[in-house]
Coordinates of C-alpha atoms in Angstrom, one line a residue:
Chain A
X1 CA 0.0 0.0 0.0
X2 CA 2.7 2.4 1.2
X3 CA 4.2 1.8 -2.4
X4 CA 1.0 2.1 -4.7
X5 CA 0.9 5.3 -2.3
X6 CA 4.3 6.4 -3.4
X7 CA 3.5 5.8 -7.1
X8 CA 0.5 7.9 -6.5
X9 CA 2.7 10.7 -5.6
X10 CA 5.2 9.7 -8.0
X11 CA 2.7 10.5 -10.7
X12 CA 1.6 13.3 -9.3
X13 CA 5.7 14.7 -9.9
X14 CA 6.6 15.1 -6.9
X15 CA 9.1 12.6 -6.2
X16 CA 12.3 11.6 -8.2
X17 CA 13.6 8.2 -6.7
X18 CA 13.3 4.8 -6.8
X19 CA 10.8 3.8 -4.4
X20 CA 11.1 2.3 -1.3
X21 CA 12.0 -1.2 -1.1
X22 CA 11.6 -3.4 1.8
X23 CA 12.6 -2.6 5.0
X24 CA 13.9 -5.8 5.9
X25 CA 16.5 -8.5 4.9
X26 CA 14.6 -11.5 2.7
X27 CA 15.5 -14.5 3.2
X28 CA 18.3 -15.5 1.7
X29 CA 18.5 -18.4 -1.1
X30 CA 21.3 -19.9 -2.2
X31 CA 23.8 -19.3 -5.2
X32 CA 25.8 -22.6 -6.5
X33 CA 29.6 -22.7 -7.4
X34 CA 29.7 -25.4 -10.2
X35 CA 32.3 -28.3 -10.3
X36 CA 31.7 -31.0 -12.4
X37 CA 34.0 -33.6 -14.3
X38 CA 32.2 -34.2 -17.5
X39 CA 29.2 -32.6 -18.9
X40 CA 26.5 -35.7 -17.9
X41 CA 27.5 -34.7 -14.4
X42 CA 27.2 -31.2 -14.7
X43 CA 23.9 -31.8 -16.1
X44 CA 22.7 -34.1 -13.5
X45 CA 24.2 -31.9 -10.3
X46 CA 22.0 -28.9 -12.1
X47 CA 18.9 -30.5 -12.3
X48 CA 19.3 -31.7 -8.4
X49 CA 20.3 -27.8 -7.6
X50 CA 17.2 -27.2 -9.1
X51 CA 15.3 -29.4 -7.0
X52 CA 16.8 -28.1 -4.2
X53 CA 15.7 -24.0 -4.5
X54 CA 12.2 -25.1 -5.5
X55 CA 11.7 -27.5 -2.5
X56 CA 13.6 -24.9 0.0
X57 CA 12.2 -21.3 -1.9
X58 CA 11.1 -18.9 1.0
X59 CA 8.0 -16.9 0.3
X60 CA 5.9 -16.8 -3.0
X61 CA 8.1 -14.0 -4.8
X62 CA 10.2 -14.5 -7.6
X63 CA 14.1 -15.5 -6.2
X64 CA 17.2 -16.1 -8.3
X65 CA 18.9 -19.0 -8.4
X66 CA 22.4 -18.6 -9.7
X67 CA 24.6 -21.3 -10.6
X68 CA 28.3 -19.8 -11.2
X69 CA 30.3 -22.2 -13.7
X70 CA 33.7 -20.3 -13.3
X71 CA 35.1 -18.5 -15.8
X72 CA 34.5 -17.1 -18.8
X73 CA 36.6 -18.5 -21.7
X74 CA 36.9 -18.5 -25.9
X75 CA 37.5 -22.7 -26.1
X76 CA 39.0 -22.4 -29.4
X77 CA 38.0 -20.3 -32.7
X78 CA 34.5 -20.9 -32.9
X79 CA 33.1 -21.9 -29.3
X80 CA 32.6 -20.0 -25.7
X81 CA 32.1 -21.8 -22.7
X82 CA 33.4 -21.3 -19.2
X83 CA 36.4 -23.2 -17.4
X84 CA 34.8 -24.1 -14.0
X85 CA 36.0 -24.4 -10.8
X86 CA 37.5 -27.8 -11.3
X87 CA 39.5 -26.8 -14.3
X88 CA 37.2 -28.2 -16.9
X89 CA 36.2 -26.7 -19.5
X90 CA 32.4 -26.6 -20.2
X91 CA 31.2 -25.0 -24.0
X92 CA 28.1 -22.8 -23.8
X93 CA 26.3 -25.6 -25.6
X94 CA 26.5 -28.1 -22.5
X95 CA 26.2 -25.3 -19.9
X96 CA 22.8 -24.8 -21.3
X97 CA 22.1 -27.9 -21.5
X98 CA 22.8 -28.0 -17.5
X99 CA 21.0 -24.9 -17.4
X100 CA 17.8 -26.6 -19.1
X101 CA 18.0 -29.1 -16.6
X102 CA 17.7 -26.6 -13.3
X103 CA 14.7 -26.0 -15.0
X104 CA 13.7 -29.2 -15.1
X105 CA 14.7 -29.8 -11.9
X106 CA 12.9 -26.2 -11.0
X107 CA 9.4 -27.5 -13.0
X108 CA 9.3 -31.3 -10.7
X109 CA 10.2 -29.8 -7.7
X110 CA 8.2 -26.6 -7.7
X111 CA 6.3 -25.6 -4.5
X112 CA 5.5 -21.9 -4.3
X113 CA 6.5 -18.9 -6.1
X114 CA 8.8 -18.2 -9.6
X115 CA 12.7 -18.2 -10.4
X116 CA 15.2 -16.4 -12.2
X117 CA 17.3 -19.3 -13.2
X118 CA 20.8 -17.3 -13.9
X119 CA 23.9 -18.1 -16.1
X120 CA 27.0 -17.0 -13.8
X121 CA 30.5 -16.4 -14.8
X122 CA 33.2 -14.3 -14.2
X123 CA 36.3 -12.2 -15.4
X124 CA 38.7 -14.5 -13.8
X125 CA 42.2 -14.2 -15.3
X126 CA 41.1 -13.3 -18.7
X127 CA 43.7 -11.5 -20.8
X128 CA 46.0 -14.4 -18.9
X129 CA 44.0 -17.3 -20.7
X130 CA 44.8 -15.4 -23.9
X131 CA 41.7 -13.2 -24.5
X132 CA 41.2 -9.9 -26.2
X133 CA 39.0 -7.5 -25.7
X134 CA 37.4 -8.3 -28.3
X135 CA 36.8 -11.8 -26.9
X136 CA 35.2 -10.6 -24.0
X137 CA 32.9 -8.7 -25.6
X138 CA 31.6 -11.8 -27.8
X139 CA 31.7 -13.9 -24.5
X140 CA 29.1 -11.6 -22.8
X141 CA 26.9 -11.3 -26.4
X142 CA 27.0 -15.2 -26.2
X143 CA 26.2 -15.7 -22.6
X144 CA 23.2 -13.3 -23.3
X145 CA 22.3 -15.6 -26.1
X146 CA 22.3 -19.0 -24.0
X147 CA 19.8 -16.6 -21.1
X148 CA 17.3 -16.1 -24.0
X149 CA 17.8 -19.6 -25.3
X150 CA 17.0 -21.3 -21.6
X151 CA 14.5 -18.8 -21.7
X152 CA 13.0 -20.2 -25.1
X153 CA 13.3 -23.3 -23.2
X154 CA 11.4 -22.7 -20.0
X155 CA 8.5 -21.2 -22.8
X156 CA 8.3 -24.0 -24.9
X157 CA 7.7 -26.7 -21.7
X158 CA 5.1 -24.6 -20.0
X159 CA 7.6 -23.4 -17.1
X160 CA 5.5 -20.5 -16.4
X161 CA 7.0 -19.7 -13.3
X162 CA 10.8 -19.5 -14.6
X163 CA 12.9 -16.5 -16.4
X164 CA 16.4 -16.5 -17.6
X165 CA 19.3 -14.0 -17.0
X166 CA 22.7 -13.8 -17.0
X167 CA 25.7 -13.0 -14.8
X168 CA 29.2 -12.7 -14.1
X169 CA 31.5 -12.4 -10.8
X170 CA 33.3 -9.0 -12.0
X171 CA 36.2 -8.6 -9.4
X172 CA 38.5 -5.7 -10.0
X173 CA 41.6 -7.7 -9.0
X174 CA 40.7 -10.5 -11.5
X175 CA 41.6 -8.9 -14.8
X176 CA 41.6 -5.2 -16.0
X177 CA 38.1 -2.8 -16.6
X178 CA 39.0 -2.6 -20.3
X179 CA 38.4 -6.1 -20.9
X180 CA 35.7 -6.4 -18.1
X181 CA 33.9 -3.7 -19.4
X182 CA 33.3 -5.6 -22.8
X183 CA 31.7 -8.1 -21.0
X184 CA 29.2 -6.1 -20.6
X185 CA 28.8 -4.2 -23.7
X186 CA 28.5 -7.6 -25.4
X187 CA 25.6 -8.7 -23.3
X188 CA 24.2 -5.0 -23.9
X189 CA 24.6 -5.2 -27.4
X190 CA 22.4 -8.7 -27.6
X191 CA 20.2 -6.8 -25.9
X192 CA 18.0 -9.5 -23.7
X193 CA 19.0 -10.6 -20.3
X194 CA 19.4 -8.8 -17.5
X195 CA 23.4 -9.1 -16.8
X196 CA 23.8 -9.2 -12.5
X197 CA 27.0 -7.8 -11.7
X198 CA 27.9 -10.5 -8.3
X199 CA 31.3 -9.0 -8.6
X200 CA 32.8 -6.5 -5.8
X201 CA 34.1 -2.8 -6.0
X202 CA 37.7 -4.2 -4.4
X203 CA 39.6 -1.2 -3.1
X204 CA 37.4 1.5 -4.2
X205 CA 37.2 4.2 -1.8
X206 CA 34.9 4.1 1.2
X207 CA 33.8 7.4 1.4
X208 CA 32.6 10.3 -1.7
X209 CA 31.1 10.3 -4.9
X210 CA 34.1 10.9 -7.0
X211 CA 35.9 8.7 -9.5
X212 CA 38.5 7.4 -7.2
X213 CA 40.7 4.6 -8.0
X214 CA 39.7 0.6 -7.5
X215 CA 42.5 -2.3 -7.2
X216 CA 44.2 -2.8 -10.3
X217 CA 43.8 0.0 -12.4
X218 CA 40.1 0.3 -11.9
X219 CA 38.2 3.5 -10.9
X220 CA 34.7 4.0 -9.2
X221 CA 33.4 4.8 -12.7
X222 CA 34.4 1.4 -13.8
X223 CA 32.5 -0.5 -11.2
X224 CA 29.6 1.9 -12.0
X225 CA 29.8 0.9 -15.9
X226 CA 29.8 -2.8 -15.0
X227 CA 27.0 -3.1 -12.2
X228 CA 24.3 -0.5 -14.1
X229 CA 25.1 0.1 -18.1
X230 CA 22.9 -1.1 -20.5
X231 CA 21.3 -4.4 -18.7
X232 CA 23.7 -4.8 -16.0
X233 CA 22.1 -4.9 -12.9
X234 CA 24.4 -4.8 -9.4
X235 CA 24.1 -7.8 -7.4
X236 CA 27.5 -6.8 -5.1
X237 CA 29.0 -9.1 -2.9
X238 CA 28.7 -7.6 0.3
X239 CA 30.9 -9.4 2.9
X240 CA 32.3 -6.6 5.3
X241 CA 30.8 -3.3 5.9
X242 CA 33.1 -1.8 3.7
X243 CA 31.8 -3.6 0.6
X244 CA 28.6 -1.6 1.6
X245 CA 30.5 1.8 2.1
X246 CA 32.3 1.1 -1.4
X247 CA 29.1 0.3 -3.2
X248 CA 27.7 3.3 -1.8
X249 CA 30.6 5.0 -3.7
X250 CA 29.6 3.4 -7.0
X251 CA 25.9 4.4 -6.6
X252 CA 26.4 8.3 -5.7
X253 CA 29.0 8.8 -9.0
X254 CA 26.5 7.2 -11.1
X255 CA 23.7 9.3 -9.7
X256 CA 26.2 12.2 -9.9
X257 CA 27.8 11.7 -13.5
X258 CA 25.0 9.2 -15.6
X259 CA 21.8 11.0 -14.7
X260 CA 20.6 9.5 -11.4
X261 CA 18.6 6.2 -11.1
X262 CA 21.1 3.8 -9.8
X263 CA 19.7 0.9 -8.0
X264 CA 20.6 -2.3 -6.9
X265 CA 19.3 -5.7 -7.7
X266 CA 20.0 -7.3 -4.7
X267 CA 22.8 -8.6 -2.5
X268 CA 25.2 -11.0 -2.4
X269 CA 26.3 -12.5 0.5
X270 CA 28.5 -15.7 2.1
X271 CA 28.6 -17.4 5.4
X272 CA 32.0 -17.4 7.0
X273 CA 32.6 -13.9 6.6
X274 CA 32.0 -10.7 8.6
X275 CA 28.6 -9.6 8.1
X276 CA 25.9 -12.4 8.1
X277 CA 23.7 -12.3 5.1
X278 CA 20.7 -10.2 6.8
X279 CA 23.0 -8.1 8.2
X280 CA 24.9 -7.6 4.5
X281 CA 21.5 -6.8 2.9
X282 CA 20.7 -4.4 5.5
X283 CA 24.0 -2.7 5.7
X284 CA 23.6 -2.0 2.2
X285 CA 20.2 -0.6 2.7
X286 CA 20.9 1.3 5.4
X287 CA 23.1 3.2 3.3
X288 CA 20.7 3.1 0.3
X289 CA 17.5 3.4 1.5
X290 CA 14.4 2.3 -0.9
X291 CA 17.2 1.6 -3.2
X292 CA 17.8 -1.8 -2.7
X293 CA 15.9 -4.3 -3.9
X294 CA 14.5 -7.4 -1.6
X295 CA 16.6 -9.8 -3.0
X296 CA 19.2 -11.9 -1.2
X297 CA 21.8 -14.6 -3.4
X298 CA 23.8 -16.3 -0.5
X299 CA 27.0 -18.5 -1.0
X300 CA 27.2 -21.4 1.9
X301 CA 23.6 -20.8 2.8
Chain B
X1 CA 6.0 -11.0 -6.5
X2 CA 8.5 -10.3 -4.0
X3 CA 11.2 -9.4 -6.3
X4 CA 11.0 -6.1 -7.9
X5 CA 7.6 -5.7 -5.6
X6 CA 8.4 -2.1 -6.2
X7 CA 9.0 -1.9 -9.7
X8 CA 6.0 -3.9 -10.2
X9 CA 3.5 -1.9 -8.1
X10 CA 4.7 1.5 -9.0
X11 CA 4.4 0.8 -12.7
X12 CA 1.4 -0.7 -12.4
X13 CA -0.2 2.0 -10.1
X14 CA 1.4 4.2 -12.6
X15 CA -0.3 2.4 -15.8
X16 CA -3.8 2.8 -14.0
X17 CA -3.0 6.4 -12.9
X18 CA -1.7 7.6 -16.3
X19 CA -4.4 6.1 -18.3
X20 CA -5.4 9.4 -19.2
X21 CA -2.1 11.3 -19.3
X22 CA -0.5 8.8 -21.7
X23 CA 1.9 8.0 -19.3
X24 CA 2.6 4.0 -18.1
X25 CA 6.1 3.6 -18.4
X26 CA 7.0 6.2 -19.6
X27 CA 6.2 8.4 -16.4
X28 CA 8.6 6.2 -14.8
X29 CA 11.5 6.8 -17.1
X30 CA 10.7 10.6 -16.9
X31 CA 11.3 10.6 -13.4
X32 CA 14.1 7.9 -13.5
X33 CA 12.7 4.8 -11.8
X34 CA 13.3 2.7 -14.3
X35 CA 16.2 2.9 -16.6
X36 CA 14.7 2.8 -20.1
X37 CA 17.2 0.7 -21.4
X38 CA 16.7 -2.1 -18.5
X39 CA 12.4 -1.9 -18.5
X40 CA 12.2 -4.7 -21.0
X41 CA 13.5 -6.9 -19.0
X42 CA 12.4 -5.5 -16.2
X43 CA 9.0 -6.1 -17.2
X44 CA 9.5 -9.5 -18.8
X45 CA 10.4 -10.6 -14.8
X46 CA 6.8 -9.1 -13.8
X47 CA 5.4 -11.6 -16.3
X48 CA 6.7 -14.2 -14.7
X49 CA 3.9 -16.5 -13.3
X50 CA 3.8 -18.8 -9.9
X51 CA 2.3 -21.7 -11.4
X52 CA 3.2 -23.4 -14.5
X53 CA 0.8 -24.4 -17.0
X54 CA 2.4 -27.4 -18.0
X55 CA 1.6 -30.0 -15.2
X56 CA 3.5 -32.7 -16.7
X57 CA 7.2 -33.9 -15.0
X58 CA 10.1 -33.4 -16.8
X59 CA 12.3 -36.3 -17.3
X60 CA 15.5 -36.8 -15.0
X61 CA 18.7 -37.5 -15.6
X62 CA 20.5 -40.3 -14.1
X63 CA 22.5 -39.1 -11.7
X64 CA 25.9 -39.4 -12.8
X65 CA 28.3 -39.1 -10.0
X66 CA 32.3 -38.9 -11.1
X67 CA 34.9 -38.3 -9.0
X68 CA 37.5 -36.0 -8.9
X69 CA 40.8 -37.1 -7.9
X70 CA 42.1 -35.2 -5.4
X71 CA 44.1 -32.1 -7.3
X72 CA 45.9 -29.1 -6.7
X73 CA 44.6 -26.2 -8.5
X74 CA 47.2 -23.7 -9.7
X75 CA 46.1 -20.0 -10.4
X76 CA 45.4 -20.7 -13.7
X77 CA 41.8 -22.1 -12.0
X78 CA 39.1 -19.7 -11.6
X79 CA 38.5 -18.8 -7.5
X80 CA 35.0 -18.6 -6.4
X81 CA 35.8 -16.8 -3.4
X82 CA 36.1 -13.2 -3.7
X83 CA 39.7 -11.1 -3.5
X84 CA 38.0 -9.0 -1.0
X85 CA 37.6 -12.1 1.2
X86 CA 40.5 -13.7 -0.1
X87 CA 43.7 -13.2 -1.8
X88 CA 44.1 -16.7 -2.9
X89 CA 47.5 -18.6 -3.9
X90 CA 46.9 -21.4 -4.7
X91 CA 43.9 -24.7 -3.9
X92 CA 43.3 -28.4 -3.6
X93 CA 40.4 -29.9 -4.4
X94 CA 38.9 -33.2 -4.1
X95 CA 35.4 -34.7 -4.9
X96 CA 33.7 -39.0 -4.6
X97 CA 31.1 -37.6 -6.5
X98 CA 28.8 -37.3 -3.9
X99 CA 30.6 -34.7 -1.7
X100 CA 33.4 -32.4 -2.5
X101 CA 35.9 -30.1 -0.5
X102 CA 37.9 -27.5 -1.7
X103 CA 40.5 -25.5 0.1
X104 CA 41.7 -22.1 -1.0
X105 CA 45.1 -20.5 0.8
X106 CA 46.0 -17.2 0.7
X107 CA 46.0 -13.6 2.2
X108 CA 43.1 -11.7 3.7
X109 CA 41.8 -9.6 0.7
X110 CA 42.2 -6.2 2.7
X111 CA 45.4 -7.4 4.9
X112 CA 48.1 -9.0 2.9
X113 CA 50.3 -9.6 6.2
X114 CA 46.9 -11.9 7.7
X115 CA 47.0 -15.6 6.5
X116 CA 43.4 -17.0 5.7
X117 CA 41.9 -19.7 4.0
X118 CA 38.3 -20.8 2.3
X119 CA 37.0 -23.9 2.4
X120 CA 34.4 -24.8 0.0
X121 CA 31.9 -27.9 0.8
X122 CA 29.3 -29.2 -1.2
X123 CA 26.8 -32.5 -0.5
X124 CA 25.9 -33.2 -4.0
X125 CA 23.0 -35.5 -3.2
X126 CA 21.6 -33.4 -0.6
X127 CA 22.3 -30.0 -1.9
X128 CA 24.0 -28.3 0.7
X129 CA 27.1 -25.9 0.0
X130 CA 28.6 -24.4 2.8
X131 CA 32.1 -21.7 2.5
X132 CA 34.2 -21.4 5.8
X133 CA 36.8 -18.9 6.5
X134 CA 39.8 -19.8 8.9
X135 CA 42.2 -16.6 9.5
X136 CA 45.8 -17.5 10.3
X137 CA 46.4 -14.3 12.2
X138 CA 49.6 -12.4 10.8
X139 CA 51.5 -15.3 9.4
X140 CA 51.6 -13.4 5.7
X141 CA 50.0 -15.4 2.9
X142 CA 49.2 -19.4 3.2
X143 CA 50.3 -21.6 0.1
X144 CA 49.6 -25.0 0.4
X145 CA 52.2 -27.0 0.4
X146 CA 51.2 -30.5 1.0
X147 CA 47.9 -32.5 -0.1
X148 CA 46.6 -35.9 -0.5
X149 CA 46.8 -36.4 -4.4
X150 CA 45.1 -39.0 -6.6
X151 CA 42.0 -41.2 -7.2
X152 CA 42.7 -43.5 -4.5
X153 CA 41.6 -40.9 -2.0
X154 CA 38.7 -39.6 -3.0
X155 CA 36.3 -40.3 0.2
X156 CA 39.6 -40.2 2.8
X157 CA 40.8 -36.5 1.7
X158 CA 38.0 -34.7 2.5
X159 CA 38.8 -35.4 6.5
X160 CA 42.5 -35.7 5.8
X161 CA 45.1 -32.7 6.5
X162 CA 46.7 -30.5 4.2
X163 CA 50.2 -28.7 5.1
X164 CA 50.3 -25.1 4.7
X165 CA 53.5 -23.0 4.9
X166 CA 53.2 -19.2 5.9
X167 CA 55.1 -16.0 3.9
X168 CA 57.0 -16.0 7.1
X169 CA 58.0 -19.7 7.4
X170 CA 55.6 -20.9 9.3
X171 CA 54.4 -24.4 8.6
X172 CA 50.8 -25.0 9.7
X173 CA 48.2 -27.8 9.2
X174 CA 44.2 -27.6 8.1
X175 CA 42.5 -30.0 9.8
X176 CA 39.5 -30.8 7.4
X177 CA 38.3 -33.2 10.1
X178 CA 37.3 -31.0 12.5
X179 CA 37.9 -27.8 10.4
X180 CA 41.1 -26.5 12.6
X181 CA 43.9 -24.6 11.4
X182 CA 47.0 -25.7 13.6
X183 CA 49.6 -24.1 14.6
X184 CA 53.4 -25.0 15.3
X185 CA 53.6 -28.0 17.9
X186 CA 50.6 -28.7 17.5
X187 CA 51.0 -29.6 14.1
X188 CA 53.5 -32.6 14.8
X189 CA 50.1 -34.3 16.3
X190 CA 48.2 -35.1 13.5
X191 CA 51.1 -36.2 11.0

């Protein structure tokens, strides 16, 4: 009510930001790292992870579930894929495949509520595996492609209560924001999915709204390009209360430089670390207030 | 809905309010709510239903457990713990197909003079995944140094212990039995 209310008096002009989101942490769900040995496996560990998010969903709202297969990688002249976290190397064909059968796994298990089933990777050592730039930015138009093809998927069986999007783990210390960056601008220029940034703003300032410089040659402004140009959409790992102060950094030089309307998708948060996953979500909203939406990915949950 | 509630109800209290005016959408962009670019998608996640209309079960796969032989992992390997948790050097990992344990050594991401390390566990069958962080205290990076390797300990690794040495010297042992990180003497009792 208090939001219909708001868009009342948005309508009426008299108020210019996002509206408030909850006040409260959600319950988190869980994000998967993927390690698999061959590509039957993978397929059979995706459908059970599945299973698992429908049969444990919280609530009746729409969650992601985000399964992370590693890398990013151009496999040879031809094919894109991922190297995951076991050091095999999976092409885009079979990640869908695995992909298809989360859905599956989704569909038979379902109990309440809808999914965002989510194709994680990330700018791990990039230029190192022997990358361009230009490779990047195909890997992000082709990971966009494989969102809308599980999508296609998830239409064609009746999976009403699924989506598909795409994501990647952009760390500032994993490669540089030139070739990061065209991660992005590929997924932007297929111009479906929605393209989570779970990454973090490593060693960005903690305080300002200025363009101050990130670990390895990164700047605020490079963070901001990642998490909210085109389709991206910031999903920030926030582990320590200074991931919240940093992202808070990256959201008032967007507002400042790009316009305003900087949000964030969620959170993303991990067991084992300083600030518990309700806590991370509400640190980052306490900071961000109404702009953060009620949506929490959790690693070890 | 729970996700994007807000999106949701504001553009559609917007699309009923702005029937008249034109607006929808497009009063939302003009004020910055939504980011043209991103309301496609935006609104193709409103769409999205809580029942399906296709009752049927899909079918399953077999489940196709393989091992992975107990491995280090160089840093060539992708990480899945963050640099801001973690400023890894190297891992070991091990998997019987049904549960797997990986260990990643390194610095804290915002100290490199603090030693920590990550342990990753999954239950495959039951779908659990649970990440543990063990700081060394100011022992300088962890590198692991010494692992069970191969297929013939698949099942016994994932308790077993894994030698660690310290930027400063230090040798130290993880415990992935009980989860300890051990310091100095007491390292000589579980070798």
């Amino acid at each position: 009510m208090r939001l219909v209310a708001f868009a009342t008096a948005l309508a009426a002009g008299v108020a210019s930001s996002f509206p408030a989101a909850a006040a409260a942490a959600p319950s988190p769900v869980t994000a998967w790292y993927m390690y698999g040995s061959s590509a039957s496996e993978l397929k059979s560990y995706a459908y059970a992870r599945g299973c698992d998010f429908a049969r444990a969903q919280p609530g009746t709202g729409l969650r992601i579930l985000l399964l992370d297969f590693g890398a990013a990688r151009k496999l040879d002249s031809s094919i894109w894929g991922a190297v995951d976290f076991s050091n095999t190397r999976f092409s885009n064909a079979e990640i869908v495949a695995a992909l298809e059968r989360a859905a599956d796994g989704y569909h038979n298990c379902h109990v309440r509520g809808g999914v965002e089933i989510v194709y994680g990777n990330s700018n791990y050592h990039l230029s190192s595996s022997g990358m361009s730039t230009t490779d990047a930015w195909w890997a992000g138009y082709h990971q966009a492609e494989r969102a809308e093809q599980l999508s296609d998927y998830q239409a064609a069986n009746g999976y009403d209560s699924q989506t598909a999007d795409a994501a990647a783990d952009m760390e500032p210390s994993w490669d540089g924001a030139l070739i990061t960056r065209q991660l992005v601008s590929g997924n932007e220029a297929q111009g479906w999915a929605l393209y989570y940034d779970f990454g973090s703003a490593d060693g960005c300032p903690q305080s300002g709204s200025g363009d101050g410089p990130c670990n390895n040659g990164w700047r605020v402004g490079d963070v901001g390009y990642v998490s909210f140009s085109g389709l991206a959409l910031p999903l920030p790992e926030i582990y320590y209360s200074a991931n919240a102060n940093q992202w808070t950094v990256v959201r008032k030089w967007w507002d400042g430089t790009q316009g305003g309307s900087y949000f964030f998708g969620g959170v993303t948060a991990s067991t084992g670390v300083g600030l518990a996953p309700a806590a991370a979500w509400n640190t980052l909203n306490s900071l961000n207030s109404g702009l953060v939406e009620p949506e929490l990915v959790c690693v070890g949950c | 809905m729970r996700r994007l509630l807000n999106v949701r109800l504001v553009a559609a209290a917007l699309a009923g309010l702005a029937v008249g005016a034109g607006g929808g959408f497009a009063v939302a962009h003009a004020v910055g709510v939504v980011p043209a670019e991103k309301a496609a998608a935006l609104e193709r996640l409103a769409s999205v239903a809580t029942t399906d209309s296709n009752t049927e079960p899909a079918p399953a796969p077999a489940l196709d457990p393989r091992p992975i032989p107990a491995r280090m992992l160089g840093t060539d390997v992708p990480v899945p713990v963050s640099p801001s948790v973690l400023q890894a050097r190297n891992g070991w990992l091990v998997s019987d197909g049904k549960t797997l344990v990986a260990v990643y050594a390194g610095a804290a991401g915002d100290d490199p003079a603090v030693g920590r390390l990550a342990i990753v566990r999954q239950d495959l069958v039951s779908g659990r995944q649970t990440v543990q962080v063990i700081g060394a205290g100011r022992t300088g990076a962890l590198t692991i140094t010494a692992a069970p390797l191969g297929s013939a300990v698949e099942t016994s690794a994932q308790t077993g212990n894994i030698g660690l040495r310290a930027a400063d010297g230090r040798l130290l042992v993880l415990d992935l039995g009980n989860g300890k990180l051990l310091h100095g003497s007491q390292t000589a009792l579980v070798r």
